[in-house]
Coordinates of C-alpha atoms in Angstrom, one line a residue:
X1 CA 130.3 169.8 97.3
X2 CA 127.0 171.7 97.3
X3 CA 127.9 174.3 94.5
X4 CA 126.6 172.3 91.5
X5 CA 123.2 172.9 93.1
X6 CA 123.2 176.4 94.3
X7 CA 121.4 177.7 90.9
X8 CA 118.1 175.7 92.3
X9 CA 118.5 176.5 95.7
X10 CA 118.6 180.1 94.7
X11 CA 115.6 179.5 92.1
X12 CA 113.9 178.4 95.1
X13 CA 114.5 180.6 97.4
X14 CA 111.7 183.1 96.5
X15 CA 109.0 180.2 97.5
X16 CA 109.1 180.9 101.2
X17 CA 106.6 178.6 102.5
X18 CA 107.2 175.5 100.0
X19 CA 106.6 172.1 101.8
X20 CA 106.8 169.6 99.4
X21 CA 109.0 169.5 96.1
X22 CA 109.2 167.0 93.2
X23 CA 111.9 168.7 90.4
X24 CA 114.0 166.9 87.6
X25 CA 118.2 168.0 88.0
X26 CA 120.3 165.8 85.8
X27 CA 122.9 163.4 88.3
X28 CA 124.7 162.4 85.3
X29 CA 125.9 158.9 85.7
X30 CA 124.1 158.5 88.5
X31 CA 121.2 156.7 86.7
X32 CA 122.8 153.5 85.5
X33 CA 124.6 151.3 88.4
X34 CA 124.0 147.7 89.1
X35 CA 121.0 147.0 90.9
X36 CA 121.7 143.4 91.8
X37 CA 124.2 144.9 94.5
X38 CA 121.8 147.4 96.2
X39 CA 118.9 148.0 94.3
X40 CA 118.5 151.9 94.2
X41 CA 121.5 152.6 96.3
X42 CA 123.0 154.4 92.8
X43 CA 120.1 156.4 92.5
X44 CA 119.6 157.3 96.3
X45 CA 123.2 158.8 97.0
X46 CA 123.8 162.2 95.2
X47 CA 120.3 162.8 95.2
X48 CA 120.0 162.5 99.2
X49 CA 122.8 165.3 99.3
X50 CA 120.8 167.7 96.8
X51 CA 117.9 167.3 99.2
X52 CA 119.9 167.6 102.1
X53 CA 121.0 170.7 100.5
X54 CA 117.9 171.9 99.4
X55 CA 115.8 171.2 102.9
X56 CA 118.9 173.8 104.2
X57 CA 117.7 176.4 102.1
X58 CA 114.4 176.3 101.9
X59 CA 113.6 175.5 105.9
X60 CA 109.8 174.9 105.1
X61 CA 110.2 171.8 103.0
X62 CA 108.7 168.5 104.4
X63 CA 109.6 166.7 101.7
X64 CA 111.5 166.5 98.2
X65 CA 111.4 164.0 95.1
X66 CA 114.0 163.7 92.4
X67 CA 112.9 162.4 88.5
X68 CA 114.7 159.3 87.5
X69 CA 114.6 157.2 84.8
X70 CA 113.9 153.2 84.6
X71 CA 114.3 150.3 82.1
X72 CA 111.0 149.2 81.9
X73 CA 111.7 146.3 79.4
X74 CA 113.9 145.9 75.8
X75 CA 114.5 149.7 74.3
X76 CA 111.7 151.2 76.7
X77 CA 112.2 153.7 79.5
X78 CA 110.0 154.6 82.6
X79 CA 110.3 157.8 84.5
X80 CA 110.1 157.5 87.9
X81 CA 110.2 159.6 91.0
X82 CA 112.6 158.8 93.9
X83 CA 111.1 161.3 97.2
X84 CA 112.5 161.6 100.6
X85 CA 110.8 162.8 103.8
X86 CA 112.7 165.2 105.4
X87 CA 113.1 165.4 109.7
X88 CA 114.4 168.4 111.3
X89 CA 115.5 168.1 115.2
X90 CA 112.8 170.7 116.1
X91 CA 110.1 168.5 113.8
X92 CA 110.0 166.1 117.0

């Protein structure tokens, strides 16, 4: 499930002592959903597994935020960031 994103995990890798993380990884598909359902809900999923994924490899991060993009009105986008704090057990 996780193998799509190994390439940035091992880019990361070499930054040891990274704590917080804002990067743009295409979730193709994942940007267009209905938000009169669950606003955000179509966004939130995949990207909560890469940064589940990503807080295992990189054990210093405190927190990680994925680009996504936004209709901000008729033929105009917005770019957005979606971040997530991240908890460990040990974190308290």
């Amino acid at each position: 499930m996780y193998s799509r994103w190994t390439d940035y995990g091992d880019a990361f890798d070499k930054y040891e002592y990274i704590q917080r993380l804002r990067i743009g990884i295409p979730f193709e598909g994942f940007d267009e959903g209905d938000p009169k359902t669950d606003p955000g809900s179509f966004l939130r999923a995949d990207r909560r597994k890469c940064g589940f994924y990503l807080a295992s490899r990189l054990h210093t991060l405190c927190q990680v935020g994925f680009e996504y993009r936004t209709e901000a009105g008729s033929c105009r986008y917005e770019d957005r960031w979606l971040d997530f704090d991240i908890q460990r057990p040990w974190d308290g």
